[in-house]
Short mmCIF file of C-alpha atoms in Angstrom, two decimals:
data_model
loop_
_atom_site.label_atom_id
_atom_site.label_comp_id
_atom_site.label_asym_id
_atom_site.label_seq_id
_atom_site.Cartn_x
_atom_site.Cartn_y
_atom_site.Cartn_z
CA MET A 378 -0.04 0.09 0.03
CA LYS A 379 1.44 3.37 -1.09
CA SER A 380 1.03 6.58 0.67
CA GLU A 381 2.73 9.99 0.26
CA PRO A 382 4.45 10.73 3.52
CA ALA A 383 3.48 14.34 3.24
CA GLU A 384 -0.08 13.30 3.30
CA PHE A 385 0.04 10.27 5.67
CA SER A 386 3.34 8.52 6.67
CA PHE A 387 4.05 5.30 8.52
CA ASP A 388 4.97 7.47 11.55
CA ASP A 389 1.49 8.99 11.25
CA LEU A 390 0.05 5.41 11.36
CA LEU A 391 2.01 4.68 14.33
CA ALA A 392 0.68 7.84 16.14
CA ALA A 393 -2.91 7.04 15.21
CA PRO A 394 -5.25 5.91 17.87
CA GLY A 395 -4.71 2.11 18.29
CA ARG A 396 -2.02 2.49 15.61
CA ARG A 397 -4.95 2.04 13.10
CA THR A 398 -6.55 4.10 10.39
CA ALA A 399 -9.09 3.62 7.44
CA TRP A 400 -7.30 3.46 4.13
CA THR A 401 -9.62 5.93 2.40
CA GLY A 402 -9.29 7.77 -0.85
CA VAL A 403 -8.62 4.92 -3.26
CA ARG A 404 -10.11 6.05 -6.58
CA ASN A 405 -8.66 3.53 -9.00
CA ALA A 406 -11.07 0.62 -9.75
CA ARG A 407 -8.16 -1.93 -10.05
CA ALA A 408 -6.76 -0.90 -6.60
CA ARG A 409 -10.25 -0.79 -5.26
CA ASN A 410 -10.75 -4.36 -6.37
CA TYR A 411 -7.60 -5.67 -4.84
CA MET A 412 -8.71 -4.09 -1.53
CA ARG A 413 -12.32 -5.41 -1.82
CA ASP A 414 -11.76 -8.78 -3.28
CA GLN A 415 -8.30 -10.05 -2.13
CA MET A 416 -7.40 -8.24 1.15
CA ARG A 417 -8.46 -10.05 4.40
CA PRO A 418 -8.07 -9.08 8.03
CA GLY A 419 -4.66 -10.34 9.24
CA ASP A 420 -3.00 -9.96 5.83
CA ARG A 421 0.37 -8.21 6.03
CA VAL A 422 1.02 -5.09 4.16
CA LEU A 423 4.22 -3.43 2.98
CA PHE A 424 3.75 0.26 3.68
CA TYR A 425 5.31 2.18 0.95
CA HIS A 426 6.27 5.83 0.87
CA SER A 427 5.72 7.22 -2.68
CA SER A 428 6.06 10.61 -4.36
CA CYS A 429 9.06 11.43 -2.23
CA SER A 430 12.79 11.27 -2.45
CA PRO A 431 13.69 8.49 -2.12
CA PRO A 432 10.53 6.37 -2.15
CA GLY A 433 10.48 2.98 -0.59
CA ILE A 434 9.16 0.73 2.13
CA ALA A 435 8.83 2.33 5.64
CA GLY A 436 7.26 -0.31 7.65
CA ILE A 437 4.92 -3.27 7.95
CA ALA A 438 1.18 -3.00 8.65
CA GLU A 439 -1.81 -5.49 8.58
CA VAL A 440 -5.34 -5.30 7.20
CA ALA A 441 -7.45 -4.85 10.36
CA SER A 442 -10.88 -4.93 8.91
CA GLY A 443 -12.91 -6.30 5.97
CA PRO A 444 -13.77 -3.95 3.17
CA TYR A 445 -16.43 -1.37 3.79
CA PRO A 446 -17.66 1.74 1.93
CA ASP A 447 -15.28 4.59 1.83
CA PRO A 448 -17.06 7.39 3.73
CA THR A 449 -15.00 10.16 2.04
CA GLN A 450 -17.01 9.41 -1.35
CA LEU A 451 -20.02 10.85 0.26
CA ASP A 452 -18.54 13.87 1.97
CA PRO A 453 -18.78 17.01 -0.45
CA ALA A 454 -15.94 18.63 1.79
CA SER A 455 -13.50 15.73 1.12
CA PRO A 456 -11.16 15.86 -1.81
CA TYR A 457 -12.21 12.28 -2.49
CA TYR A 458 -15.87 13.06 -2.88
CA ASP A 459 -17.59 11.30 -5.74
CA PRO A 460 -20.93 12.88 -6.75
CA ARG A 461 -21.85 9.56 -8.54
CA ALA A 462 -21.64 7.55 -5.23
CA ARG A 463 -24.83 6.98 -3.15
CA PRO A 464 -25.23 5.64 0.42
CA GLY A 465 -26.97 2.55 -0.89
CA ALA A 466 -24.78 2.24 -3.89
CA PRO A 467 -21.06 3.02 -2.98
CA ARG A 468 -18.48 3.11 -5.68
CA TRP A 469 -15.41 3.01 -3.48
CA MET A 470 -14.35 0.76 -0.59
CA CYS A 471 -11.71 0.97 2.12
CA VAL A 472 -10.13 -1.20 4.80
CA ASP A 473 -8.65 -0.40 8.12
CA VAL A 474 -4.82 -0.88 8.35
CA ARG A 475 -3.02 -1.17 11.56
CA ALA A 476 0.81 -0.68 12.09
CA VAL A 477 2.79 -3.72 13.06
CA ARG A 478 6.33 -2.36 13.07
CA LYS A 479 8.49 0.24 11.72
CA THR A 480 11.35 -1.20 9.71
CA ARG A 481 14.54 0.20 8.28
CA PHE A 482 13.77 2.18 5.26
CA LEU A 483 14.12 -0.01 2.12
CA PRO A 484 14.50 2.41 -0.87
CA LEU A 485 13.19 1.71 -4.28
CA ALA A 486 16.64 1.51 -5.66
CA GLU A 487 17.50 -1.35 -3.49
CA LEU A 488 14.22 -3.13 -4.39
CA ARG A 489 14.95 -2.54 -8.11
CA ALA A 490 18.54 -3.84 -7.72
CA ASP A 491 17.30 -7.30 -6.59
CA PRO A 492 16.61 -9.63 -9.57
CA ALA A 493 14.35 -11.80 -7.18
CA LEU A 494 11.99 -8.72 -7.18
CA ALA A 495 12.06 -7.87 -10.90
CA ARG A 496 8.44 -9.04 -11.35
CA MET A 497 6.92 -7.06 -8.42
CA LEU A 498 4.03 -4.82 -9.62
CA VAL A 499 5.10 -1.90 -7.60
CA LEU A 500 8.32 -1.82 -9.35
CA ARG A 501 7.06 -1.61 -12.84
CA ARG A 502 7.76 1.46 -14.55
CA GLY A 503 4.62 3.72 -14.90
CA ASN A 504 2.81 1.85 -12.08
CA ARG A 505 0.46 4.35 -10.47
CA LEU A 506 -1.66 2.15 -8.29
CA SER A 507 -1.68 2.75 -4.56
CA ILE A 508 -2.38 -0.85 -3.87
CA THR A 509 -0.77 -3.74 -5.61
CA PRO A 510 -0.53 -7.48 -4.54
CA VAL A 511 2.81 -8.98 -3.47
CA ALA A 512 3.62 -12.67 -4.13
CA ALA A 513 4.45 -14.68 -1.07
CA THR A 514 8.10 -15.26 -2.40
CA GLU A 515 8.62 -11.46 -3.00
CA TYR A 516 7.18 -10.83 0.59
CA ARG A 517 9.61 -13.25 2.22
CA ARG A 518 12.52 -11.81 0.17
CA ILE A 519 11.69 -8.37 1.42
CA LEU A 520 11.44 -9.46 4.84
CA SER A 521 14.90 -11.08 4.64
CA LYS A 522 16.17 -7.61 3.43
CA LEU A 523 14.59 -6.07 6.40
CA GLY A 524 16.13 -8.52 8.76
CA ALA A 525 12.75 -9.81 9.80
#
């Protein structure tokens, strides 16, 4: 799961009540579908800082709820408001995410330098998705790089 640290960083997640927050604002159908259809409570998440220098993995979190309608889609004051969404017919979903632990920062350049991670979706040039699945072998490889 990618977040811009200027908007919401891993440290912000650690400081949140219960070290937990709703992962709102996803407005890409493919990313929404990953969250809605594939993520389950207890799944581990690599928390990735994007749109910063350098980008990279800042910590490990876990999915802390099942999917539910993203409340920001119905809030006209929210930058994520969607006038096409209706309370009985939501277009966008979210899940709660809880911090597990802060890790050493694992920069994008180090991820890209590892041939075992060459197929990771988040490493593909032009990838703009805020949520991408990670294969079990990729996850284990990253944990080994983090010393976990």
